[in-house]
Coordinates of C-alpha atoms and ligand atoms in Angstrom, one line a residue:
M17 CA 21.0 -156.2 12.5
Q18 CA 19.3 -155.6 9.2
E19 CA 22.7 -155.5 7.6
Q20 CA 23.7 -158.7 8.9
D21 CA 20.3 -160.2 7.7
S22 CA 20.9 -159.2 4.2
E23 CA 24.5 -160.3 4.3
R24 CA 23.1 -163.6 5.3
K25 CA 20.6 -163.7 2.7
A26 CA 23.3 -162.8 0.0
E27 CA 25.4 -165.6 1.1
E28 CA 22.4 -168.1 0.9
L29 CA 21.7 -166.7 -2.5
W30 CA 25.4 -167.5 -3.5
Q31 CA 25.1 -171.1 -2.2
R32 CA 21.7 -171.6 -4.1
A33 CA 23.2 -170.2 -7.2
I34 CA 26.4 -172.5 -7.2
A35 CA 24.1 -175.6 -6.6
L36 CA 21.7 -174.5 -9.4
L37 CA 24.8 -173.9 -11.9
R38 CA 25.9 -177.4 -10.9
D39 CA 22.7 -178.7 -12.3
I40 CA 22.4 -176.7 -15.3
M41 CA 25.7 -177.5 -16.8
T42 CA 24.9 -180.5 -18.8
T43 CA 27.8 -181.3 -21.1
D44 CA 30.9 -182.9 -19.8
E45 CA 32.9 -180.0 -21.2
E46 CA 30.7 -177.5 -19.3
R47 CA 30.9 -179.6 -16.2
S48 CA 34.7 -179.8 -16.3
Q49 CA 35.2 -176.2 -17.0
M50 CA 32.8 -175.3 -14.0
E51 CA 34.5 -177.8 -11.7
R52 CA 37.8 -176.2 -12.5
Y53 CA 37.0 -172.8 -12.4
L54 CA 34.1 -172.3 -9.9
P55 CA 36.4 -172.8 -6.8
M56 CA 38.2 -169.7 -7.8
F57 CA 34.9 -167.5 -7.1
T58 CA 33.9 -166.3 -3.8
Y59 CA 31.0 -164.3 -2.7
H60 CA 32.2 -160.8 -1.8
G61 CA 29.6 -158.5 -0.9
I62 CA 26.8 -156.2 -2.1
E63 CA 27.5 -152.8 -3.4
G64 CA 24.5 -150.8 -4.2
N65 CA 22.9 -152.8 -7.2
E66 CA 25.8 -155.0 -7.8
Y67 CA 26.4 -158.5 -6.4
V68 CA 30.1 -158.7 -6.3
V69 CA 31.9 -162.0 -6.9
G70 CA 35.5 -162.0 -5.8
L71 CA 38.5 -163.4 -7.9
A72 CA 41.9 -163.7 -6.9
D73 CA 43.9 -161.9 -9.7
Q74 CA 43.8 -160.4 -13.1
F75 CA 44.5 -163.7 -14.8
Q76 CA 41.2 -164.8 -13.5
V77 CA 39.2 -161.6 -14.7
D78 CA 40.7 -162.1 -18.2
W79 CA 40.5 -165.7 -18.8
V80 CA 38.1 -167.5 -16.3
T81 CA 35.3 -164.9 -16.0
P82 CA 34.4 -165.0 -19.8
K83 CA 33.6 -168.8 -19.5
L84 CA 31.3 -168.6 -16.4
A85 CA 30.1 -164.9 -16.1
L86 CA 26.7 -165.6 -17.9
P87 CA 25.7 -168.9 -16.7
L88 CA 26.7 -167.7 -13.1
E89 CA 24.7 -164.4 -13.4
R90 CA 21.7 -166.3 -14.8
A91 CA 21.9 -168.7 -11.9
L92 CA 21.8 -165.8 -9.4
H93 CA 18.7 -164.5 -10.8
A94 CA 17.1 -167.9 -11.2
S95 CA 18.1 -168.2 -7.5
G96 CA 16.2 -165.1 -6.5
M97 CA 18.7 -162.1 -7.2
P98 CA 16.4 -159.2 -8.0
R99 CA 16.0 -158.4 -11.7
E100 CA 17.5 -155.0 -11.3
M101 CA 20.6 -156.4 -9.8
H102 CA 23.8 -157.4 -11.7
M103 CA 26.7 -159.5 -10.7
K104 CA 30.1 -158.0 -10.9
F105 CA 33.5 -159.4 -10.7
S106 CA 36.0 -157.8 -8.4
V107 CA 39.8 -158.9 -7.7
K108 CA 40.3 -159.2 -4.1
Q109 CA 42.6 -156.7 -2.4
M110 CA 44.9 -159.3 -0.9
A111 CA 45.8 -160.6 -4.4
E112 CA 47.6 -157.3 -5.2
N113 CA 49.7 -157.3 -2.2
M114 CA 50.6 -160.9 -2.1
S115 CA 54.3 -161.4 -2.4
V116 CA 56.9 -164.3 -2.9
P117 CA 56.9 -166.8 -0.2
T118 CA 58.9 -166.4 3.2
P119 CA 62.5 -165.8 2.7
S120 CA 64.6 -168.8 2.7
P121 CA 68.2 -169.8 1.7
V122 CA 69.2 -168.6 -1.9
L123 CA 69.3 -171.6 -4.3
A124 CA 69.1 -170.0 -7.8
Q125 CA 70.5 -166.5 -8.1
N126 CA 69.7 -163.7 -10.6
K127 CA 73.1 -164.5 -11.9
P128 CA 72.5 -167.9 -13.6
K129 CA 76.1 -168.9 -14.0
K130 CA 76.5 -168.8 -10.3
T131 CA 73.7 -171.1 -9.5
V132 CA 74.3 -174.0 -7.5
R133 CA 75.6 -177.0 -8.8
Q134 CA 76.3 -180.4 -7.2
S135 CA 79.8 -180.0 -6.8
S136 CA 79.3 -176.8 -4.6
G137 CA 79.5 -176.8 -1.1
L138 CA 75.9 -176.0 -0.7
S139 CA 74.8 -179.1 -2.6
R140 CA 74.5 -180.9 0.6
E141 CA 71.9 -178.7 1.9
F142 CA 69.9 -177.8 -1.3
P143 CA 68.9 -179.5 -4.2
S144 CA 70.7 -179.1 -7.2
T145 CA 69.2 -176.4 -9.4
M146 CA 70.1 -176.1 -12.9
P147 CA 71.2 -172.6 -14.1
L148 CA 68.4 -170.5 -15.6
H149 CA 69.0 -169.5 -19.2
E150 CA 69.7 -165.8 -19.0
N151 CA 67.1 -165.0 -22.0
Y152 CA 64.4 -166.9 -20.8
T153 CA 62.5 -164.1 -19.3
F154 CA 58.8 -162.8 -19.7
E155 CA 60.4 -159.8 -21.5
N156 CA 61.7 -162.1 -24.2
F157 CA 58.7 -164.1 -24.7
V158 CA 56.6 -163.2 -27.6
C159 CA 52.9 -163.5 -27.0
G160 CA 50.3 -164.7 -29.4
P161 CA 47.1 -166.6 -29.5
S162 CA 49.1 -170.0 -29.4
N163 CA 50.6 -169.0 -26.1
S164 CA 48.7 -166.2 -24.4
F165 CA 46.6 -168.4 -22.1
A166 CA 49.9 -170.2 -20.8
H167 CA 51.7 -166.7 -20.6
A168 CA 49.0 -165.3 -18.7
A169 CA 49.0 -168.3 -16.2
A170 CA 52.7 -168.2 -15.8
T171 CA 52.6 -164.5 -15.0
A172 CA 49.9 -164.8 -12.5
V173 CA 51.9 -167.7 -10.8
A174 CA 55.4 -165.6 -11.0
K175 CA 53.6 -162.9 -9.2
S176 CA 52.1 -164.8 -6.2
P177 CA 54.0 -168.2 -6.2
G178 CA 52.2 -170.9 -4.1
K179 CA 49.3 -168.3 -3.3
T180 CA 47.2 -168.9 -6.4
S181 CA 44.9 -171.9 -7.0
Y182 CA 47.2 -172.6 -10.1
N183 CA 49.2 -175.0 -8.1
P184 CA 50.5 -177.0 -9.7
L185 CA 50.7 -175.0 -13.1
F186 CA 51.1 -177.6 -15.7
I187 CA 52.4 -176.5 -19.3
Y188 CA 52.1 -178.8 -21.9
G189 CA 52.7 -178.8 -25.9
G190 CA 55.0 -179.9 -28.7
T191 CA 58.6 -179.5 -28.7
G192 CA 60.3 -176.3 -29.3
L193 CA 57.2 -174.4 -28.6
G194 CA 58.3 -172.4 -25.4
K195 CA 57.5 -174.5 -22.6
T196 CA 61.0 -174.4 -21.0
H197 CA 61.4 -170.7 -21.7
L198 CA 58.0 -169.8 -19.9
M199 CA 58.9 -171.9 -17.0
E200 CA 62.4 -170.4 -16.4
A201 CA 60.6 -167.0 -16.9
I202 CA 58.8 -167.5 -13.6
G203 CA 62.0 -168.3 -12.0
H204 CA 63.7 -165.1 -13.1
Y205 CA 60.6 -163.1 -12.1
V206 CA 60.4 -164.6 -8.7
L207 CA 64.3 -164.2 -8.0
K208 CA 64.2 -160.7 -9.3
H209 CA 61.3 -159.4 -7.0
S210 CA 62.4 -161.6 -4.1
P211 CA 66.1 -162.5 -4.3
S212 CA 66.0 -164.7 -1.2
A213 CA 63.4 -167.0 -2.3
S214 CA 64.5 -170.5 -3.2
V215 CA 63.8 -171.5 -6.7
C216 CA 64.6 -174.9 -8.0
F217 CA 64.7 -175.5 -11.7
I218 CA 65.5 -179.0 -12.6
T219 CA 64.7 -181.6 -15.6
S220 CA 62.9 -184.5 -14.4
E221 CA 65.8 -186.5 -15.5
T222 CA 68.1 -184.9 -13.1
F223 CA 65.6 -185.2 -10.4
L224 CA 65.5 -189.0 -11.2
N225 CA 69.4 -189.3 -11.2
E226 CA 69.7 -187.6 -8.0
Y227 CA 67.0 -189.7 -6.3
V228 CA 68.9 -192.9 -7.5
N229 CA 72.3 -191.4 -6.3
N230 CA 70.8 -190.7 -2.9
L231 CA 69.3 -194.1 -2.8
M232 CA 72.5 -195.8 -3.3
N233 CA 74.2 -193.6 -0.7
K234 CA 71.4 -194.3 1.8
S235 CA 70.9 -190.5 2.1
L236 CA 67.2 -190.3 1.0
T237 CA 66.3 -188.5 4.2
A238 CA 68.6 -185.7 3.4
F239 CA 67.4 -185.5 -0.1
R240 CA 63.7 -185.4 1.1
E241 CA 64.8 -182.7 3.4
R242 CA 66.5 -180.8 0.7
Y243 CA 63.3 -180.5 -1.7
R244 CA 60.9 -179.3 1.3
K245 CA 63.0 -176.2 1.6
V246 CA 62.2 -175.0 -1.8
D247 CA 59.8 -172.2 -2.4
V248 CA 59.3 -172.8 -6.0
L249 CA 60.0 -176.2 -7.9
L250 CA 60.3 -175.9 -11.5
L251 CA 60.1 -179.5 -12.9
D252 CA 60.8 -179.8 -16.7
D253 CA 59.7 -182.6 -19.0
V254 CA 57.7 -184.8 -16.5
Q255 CA 56.9 -187.1 -19.4
F256 CA 60.3 -188.7 -18.5
I257 CA 59.1 -190.2 -15.3
A258 CA 56.7 -192.3 -17.2
G259 CA 57.0 -196.0 -16.5
K260 CA 59.4 -195.3 -13.6
E261 CA 57.5 -196.2 -10.5
Q262 CA 59.7 -195.7 -7.6
I263 CA 60.4 -192.0 -8.8
Q264 CA 56.7 -191.4 -9.1
E265 CA 56.1 -192.4 -5.4
E266 CA 59.1 -190.1 -4.4
F267 CA 57.6 -187.2 -6.6
F268 CA 54.2 -187.7 -5.2
N269 CA 55.3 -187.2 -1.8
T270 CA 57.5 -184.4 -2.6
F271 CA 54.7 -182.8 -4.6
N272 CA 52.2 -183.2 -1.7
E273 CA 54.7 -181.7 0.9
L274 CA 55.3 -178.7 -1.3
T275 CA 51.6 -177.9 -2.2
L276 CA 50.5 -178.5 1.3
R277 CA 52.9 -175.9 2.5
H278 CA 51.8 -173.6 -0.3
K279 CA 55.0 -173.8 -2.3
Q280 CA 54.8 -173.4 -6.1
V281 CA 55.3 -176.3 -8.4
V282 CA 55.4 -175.8 -12.2
M283 CA 55.8 -178.6 -14.5
T284 CA 56.2 -179.0 -18.2
S285 CA 55.5 -182.0 -20.5
D286 CA 55.1 -182.8 -24.0
V287 CA 51.5 -184.1 -23.7
A288 CA 48.4 -183.2 -21.4
P289 CA 48.3 -185.0 -18.2
K290 CA 45.4 -187.2 -19.2
N291 CA 47.6 -188.5 -22.0
L292 CA 50.8 -189.2 -19.8
N293 CA 51.0 -193.1 -20.4
G294 CA 52.9 -194.9 -17.6
I295 CA 52.3 -192.3 -15.1
E296 CA 49.9 -193.3 -12.0
E297 CA 46.4 -192.3 -12.0
R298 CA 46.7 -190.6 -8.8
L299 CA 49.7 -188.4 -9.7
I300 CA 47.8 -187.4 -12.9
G301 CA 45.0 -186.2 -10.7
R302 CA 47.2 -184.3 -8.8
F303 CA 48.7 -182.7 -12.0
Q304 CA 45.4 -181.8 -12.9
Q305 CA 44.4 -180.1 -9.7
G306 CA 45.9 -176.8 -10.4
M307 CA 45.8 -175.3 -13.9
V308 CA 46.5 -176.9 -17.0
V309 CA 47.6 -174.8 -20.0
E310 CA 48.8 -175.6 -23.5
I311 CA 51.1 -173.9 -25.8
E312 CA 50.2 -174.6 -29.4
S313 CA 52.0 -174.1 -32.6
P314 CA 52.4 -170.2 -33.3
S315 CA 50.4 -168.7 -36.2
Y316 CA 52.2 -166.9 -38.9
E317 CA 51.9 -163.4 -37.1
T318 CA 53.4 -164.7 -34.0
R319 CA 56.3 -166.4 -36.0
L320 CA 56.8 -163.0 -37.7
A321 CA 56.8 -161.3 -34.3
I322 CA 59.2 -164.0 -32.6
L323 CA 61.5 -163.3 -35.5
K324 CA 61.4 -159.6 -35.3
S325 CA 62.0 -159.8 -31.7
K326 CA 65.0 -162.2 -32.1
A327 CA 66.5 -160.4 -35.0
Q328 CA 66.5 -157.2 -33.0
S329 CA 68.5 -159.0 -30.1
S330 CA 70.9 -160.1 -32.6
Q331 CA 71.5 -156.5 -33.6
K332 CA 71.6 -157.2 -37.3
I333 CA 69.5 -155.4 -39.6
I334 CA 67.5 -158.0 -41.5
P335 CA 65.5 -157.1 -44.4
E336 CA 61.7 -157.6 -43.7
E337 CA 61.2 -159.6 -46.6
I338 CA 63.5 -162.1 -45.5
L339 CA 62.0 -162.3 -42.0
K340 CA 58.5 -162.8 -43.8
Y341 CA 60.0 -165.7 -46.0
I342 CA 61.2 -167.5 -42.9
A343 CA 57.9 -167.0 -41.1
E344 CA 56.0 -168.4 -44.2
N345 CA 58.2 -171.3 -44.8
I346 CA 59.3 -172.7 -41.3
R347 CA 56.1 -173.4 -39.5
S348 CA 56.7 -176.2 -37.1
H349 CA 58.2 -174.8 -33.9
V350 CA 60.2 -171.9 -32.7
R351 CA 63.4 -173.7 -32.2
A352 CA 63.4 -174.3 -35.8
I353 CA 62.6 -170.6 -36.5
E354 CA 65.6 -169.7 -34.2
G355 CA 67.6 -172.1 -36.2
A356 CA 66.8 -170.5 -39.4
L357 CA 67.5 -167.0 -38.2
S358 CA 70.7 -168.1 -36.7
R359 CA 71.9 -169.2 -40.2
I360 CA 71.2 -165.8 -41.7
V361 CA 72.9 -164.1 -38.8
T362 CA 76.0 -166.3 -39.1
F363 CA 76.0 -165.5 -42.8
M364 CA 76.0 -161.8 -42.3
D365 CA 78.7 -162.2 -39.8
M366 CA 80.9 -164.0 -42.3
N367 CA 80.1 -161.8 -45.2
G368 CA 79.9 -158.4 -43.7
N369 CA 79.9 -156.5 -47.0
M370 CA 77.6 -158.6 -49.2
P371 CA 74.0 -157.6 -49.1
L372 CA 71.7 -160.2 -48.1
T373 CA 69.2 -160.9 -50.9
I374 CA 66.3 -163.1 -51.0
E375 CA 68.0 -165.4 -53.2
I376 CA 70.7 -166.0 -50.7
A377 CA 68.4 -166.6 -48.0
Q378 CA 66.4 -169.1 -50.0
H379 CA 69.7 -170.8 -50.5
L380 CA 70.9 -170.7 -47.0
L381 CA 67.5 -172.1 -45.8
K382 CA 66.9 -174.8 -48.4
D383 CA 67.6 -177.6 -46.2
S384 CA 65.4 -176.5 -43.3
I385 CA 62.6 -175.8 -45.6
E386 CA 62.9 -179.1 -47.1
E387 CA 62.6 -180.6 -43.4
E388 CA 59.7 -178.4 -42.9
K389 CA 57.9 -180.0 -45.9
I390 CA 58.6 -183.2 -44.7
I391 CA 57.3 -182.4 -41.2
K392 CA 54.2 -180.5 -42.4
D393 CA 53.0 -181.3 -45.8
L394 CA 51.2 -184.5 -45.4
S395 CA 48.2 -184.7 -47.7
I396 CA 44.9 -186.5 -47.3
N397 CA 45.7 -189.0 -49.5
D398 CA 49.0 -189.9 -47.7
I399 CA 46.7 -190.4 -44.6
M400 CA 44.0 -192.5 -46.2
Q401 CA 46.6 -194.8 -47.9
T402 CA 48.3 -195.4 -44.6
V403 CA 45.4 -196.1 -42.7
A404 CA 43.9 -198.3 -45.4
K405 CA 47.0 -200.3 -45.4
F406 CA 46.9 -200.6 -41.8
Y407 CA 43.4 -201.9 -41.6
G408 CA 43.9 -204.0 -44.6
V409 CA 41.1 -202.1 -46.6
S410 CA 41.2 -200.2 -49.6
I411 CA 40.9 -196.3 -50.3
A412 CA 37.8 -197.0 -52.2
D413 CA 36.6 -198.8 -49.0
I414 CA 37.4 -195.6 -46.9
V415 CA 35.6 -193.2 -49.1
S416 CA 32.5 -195.5 -49.7
S417 CA 29.3 -195.1 -47.9
Q418 CA 29.3 -198.6 -46.3
R419 CA 28.7 -198.3 -42.7
T420 CA 30.0 -201.7 -41.3
Q421 CA 32.2 -201.0 -38.1
T422 CA 35.2 -202.6 -39.9
L423 CA 35.2 -199.6 -42.5
V424 CA 33.6 -196.7 -40.0
T425 CA 36.7 -197.1 -37.7
P426 CA 39.4 -196.5 -40.5
R427 CA 37.3 -194.0 -42.2
Q428 CA 36.8 -191.8 -39.0
L429 CA 40.4 -192.4 -37.9
A430 CA 41.6 -191.0 -41.4
M431 CA 39.1 -188.0 -41.0
F432 CA 40.5 -187.4 -37.5
L433 CA 44.1 -187.7 -38.6
S434 CA 43.5 -185.3 -41.6
C435 CA 42.1 -182.7 -39.4
K436 CA 45.1 -183.0 -37.0
L437 CA 47.9 -183.6 -39.4
T438 CA 47.0 -181.3 -42.3
T439 CA 46.3 -177.8 -42.6
K440 CA 43.1 -178.4 -44.7
S441 CA 39.7 -177.1 -43.6
L442 CA 36.6 -179.3 -42.8
P443 CA 35.0 -178.7 -46.2
E444 CA 38.3 -179.7 -47.9
I445 CA 38.5 -182.7 -46.0
G446 CA 34.7 -183.6 -46.6
K447 CA 35.2 -183.3 -50.3
A448 CA 38.2 -185.7 -50.2
F449 CA 36.2 -188.2 -48.4
G450 CA 32.9 -187.5 -50.5
K451 CA 31.1 -186.4 -47.2
T452 CA 30.1 -183.2 -45.6
H453 CA 32.0 -181.2 -43.3
A454 CA 29.5 -182.0 -40.6
T455 CA 30.3 -185.7 -41.0
V456 CA 33.9 -185.2 -40.8
Y457 CA 33.5 -183.2 -37.7
H458 CA 31.5 -185.8 -36.2
G459 CA 33.9 -188.5 -37.0
S460 CA 36.8 -186.7 -35.5
Q461 CA 34.9 -186.2 -32.6
T462 CA 33.9 -189.8 -32.1
I463 CA 37.4 -190.8 -32.6
Q464 CA 38.6 -188.3 -30.1
K465 CA 36.3 -189.6 -27.4
R466 CA 37.1 -193.3 -28.3
L467 CA 40.9 -192.8 -27.9
D468 CA 40.2 -191.7 -24.2
V469 CA 38.6 -195.2 -23.2
E470 CA 40.0 -197.7 -25.9
P471 CA 43.7 -198.6 -25.4
A472 CA 43.7 -200.6 -28.6
L473 CA 42.7 -197.7 -30.7
K474 CA 45.0 -195.4 -29.2
K475 CA 47.7 -197.9 -30.0
A476 CA 46.5 -198.3 -33.6
M477 CA 46.4 -194.5 -33.8
E478 CA 50.1 -194.2 -32.5
E479 CA 51.3 -196.8 -35.0
I480 CA 49.7 -195.2 -37.9
T481 CA 50.9 -191.6 -36.7
S482 CA 54.6 -193.2 -36.5
L483 CA 54.1 -194.7 -40.1
L484 CA 53.2 -190.9 -41.4
G485 CA 56.5 -189.7 -39.7
R486 CA 54.7 -188.2 -36.7
K487 CA 54.6 -188.3 -33.0
P488 CA 51.4 -189.0 -31.1
S489 CA 51.7 -185.7 -29.4
D490 CA 51.1 -184.1 -32.8
V491 CA 47.8 -185.6 -32.7
L492 CA 46.5 -185.9 -29.1
D493 CA 45.5 -182.8 -27.2
Ligands
ADP501 P1 60.2 -176.4 -25.3 O1 60.5 -176.5 -23.9 O2 58.7 -176.4 -25.5 O3 60.7 -177.4 -26.2 P2 61.6 -174.1 -25.3 O4 61.3 -173.3 -24.4 O5 63.1 -174.7 -25.2 O6 60.7 -175.1 -26.0 O7 61.8 -173.1 -26.5 C1 62.6 -173.3 -27.8 C2 63.2 -172.0 -28.1 O8 62.2 -171.2 -28.7 C3 63.9 -171.3 -27.1 O9 65.0 -170.8 -27.4 C4 62.9 -170.1 -26.8 O10 63.5 -168.9 -26.3 C5 62.2 -169.9 -28.1 N1 60.8 -169.5 -27.9 C6 59.8 -170.5 -27.8 N2 58.6 -169.4 -27.8 C7 58.9 -168.4 -27.8 C8 58.3 -167.2 -27.7 N3 56.8 -167.2 -27.7 N4 59.0 -166.0 -27.7 C9 60.3 -165.9 -27.8 N5 61.1 -167.1 -27.9 C10 60.3 -168.2 -27.9
MG502 MG1 61.7 -178.0 -23.0

């Protein structure tokens, strides 16, 4: 009886603490973090002097708790938890035992070459899945600060598809940074551990084409039925459905069906959901309901680690000096790094006996490195010039101290773009503008916020970005 009473009290304490936590989070950033993460926590029980809060899996322990542990413990104390008590996180038992969804007919198989194509006899029953690339596995994915969050989320999903709250898992980031690789790795993992699971990997473009074909053949019902049988839907490059309303409707319904049945949906896109122009709000809302993770450009160390791993699988002995040279000079994305490495490997294949020197490597990679320079090396001055020209003002105006709105916007936009498109630090940018680093920071933040609510400013930013030879996705996050 007494035990029941203390359980009830502990539960009430939990409810109070949660309510309090909602009140004490003041900034938008804190609130949005809390809205996203708090539903993952549940009251678990009391163990001695510890108030145990349950989490579903190790991913949450590693990534979610550092963000909310301290405020949550404070809220518990403020809600009446005795001072000598502490909060502890614990992974719920069931998470460990969770496995892949109920067996259903095989779609993609472990041997990718044999996966179902439309021409196969199975295609009438199952959605066409594209073959998974053999090498796009977790084992071949090199982790670094730029992708470890996405990697951790992908691993959690692969271990318990449809059973975590990361449904859908939305992976976004620039081109060639490993989104498709990571998504396919989930597919490989699920199939390896549960060969009878139905995994469908498809680009949004193929999804669209298939929809249109079925629409013309008046076989939409069958099309829908097929997608409902999927355990894991891996949908690549969802930005492709922007502006195509009918398919969005179809996708919205498929999506709801699958998530309602606890089937896993994973998507990739080149921009964050909120920056997907031409996609309905309600769909964007759905995309954000699970877990949204970004893959960023890899750091030097990660680039080098990727190179070493790829060099090893090419079974060539490439001098460290040359790998470092590539990692230093090819910085834009992983696909470009692979391209550079494959040039070296081809050269080695063709000139078996000739030792590979740094001079030869420099020569072989000259073009790629030139391209990189064009991609990466924008100067602050280039940015100021382009922004000034766009707004019909002068560079002198931009660096002046005049605070009229006609100058403040171009000035802050130039600061924002300098932060996003150059590798310069805040103090360096400040110096170029004749301002402090705090002013640059404030200016950039202001633009970042305005971009979300001012379509005209966003359009101007997109045009300027394109004048600078960049894509909006290089700037937006
Ligand atoms: P995206 O879909 O983001 O455009 P991909 O997944 O196609 O990029 O990746 C491009 C190439 O780079 C692929 O060959 C992929 O294997 C490789 N790659 C990207 N990131 C990594 C990584 N972290 N470790 C190993 N290979 C990677
Ligand atoms: Mg891709």
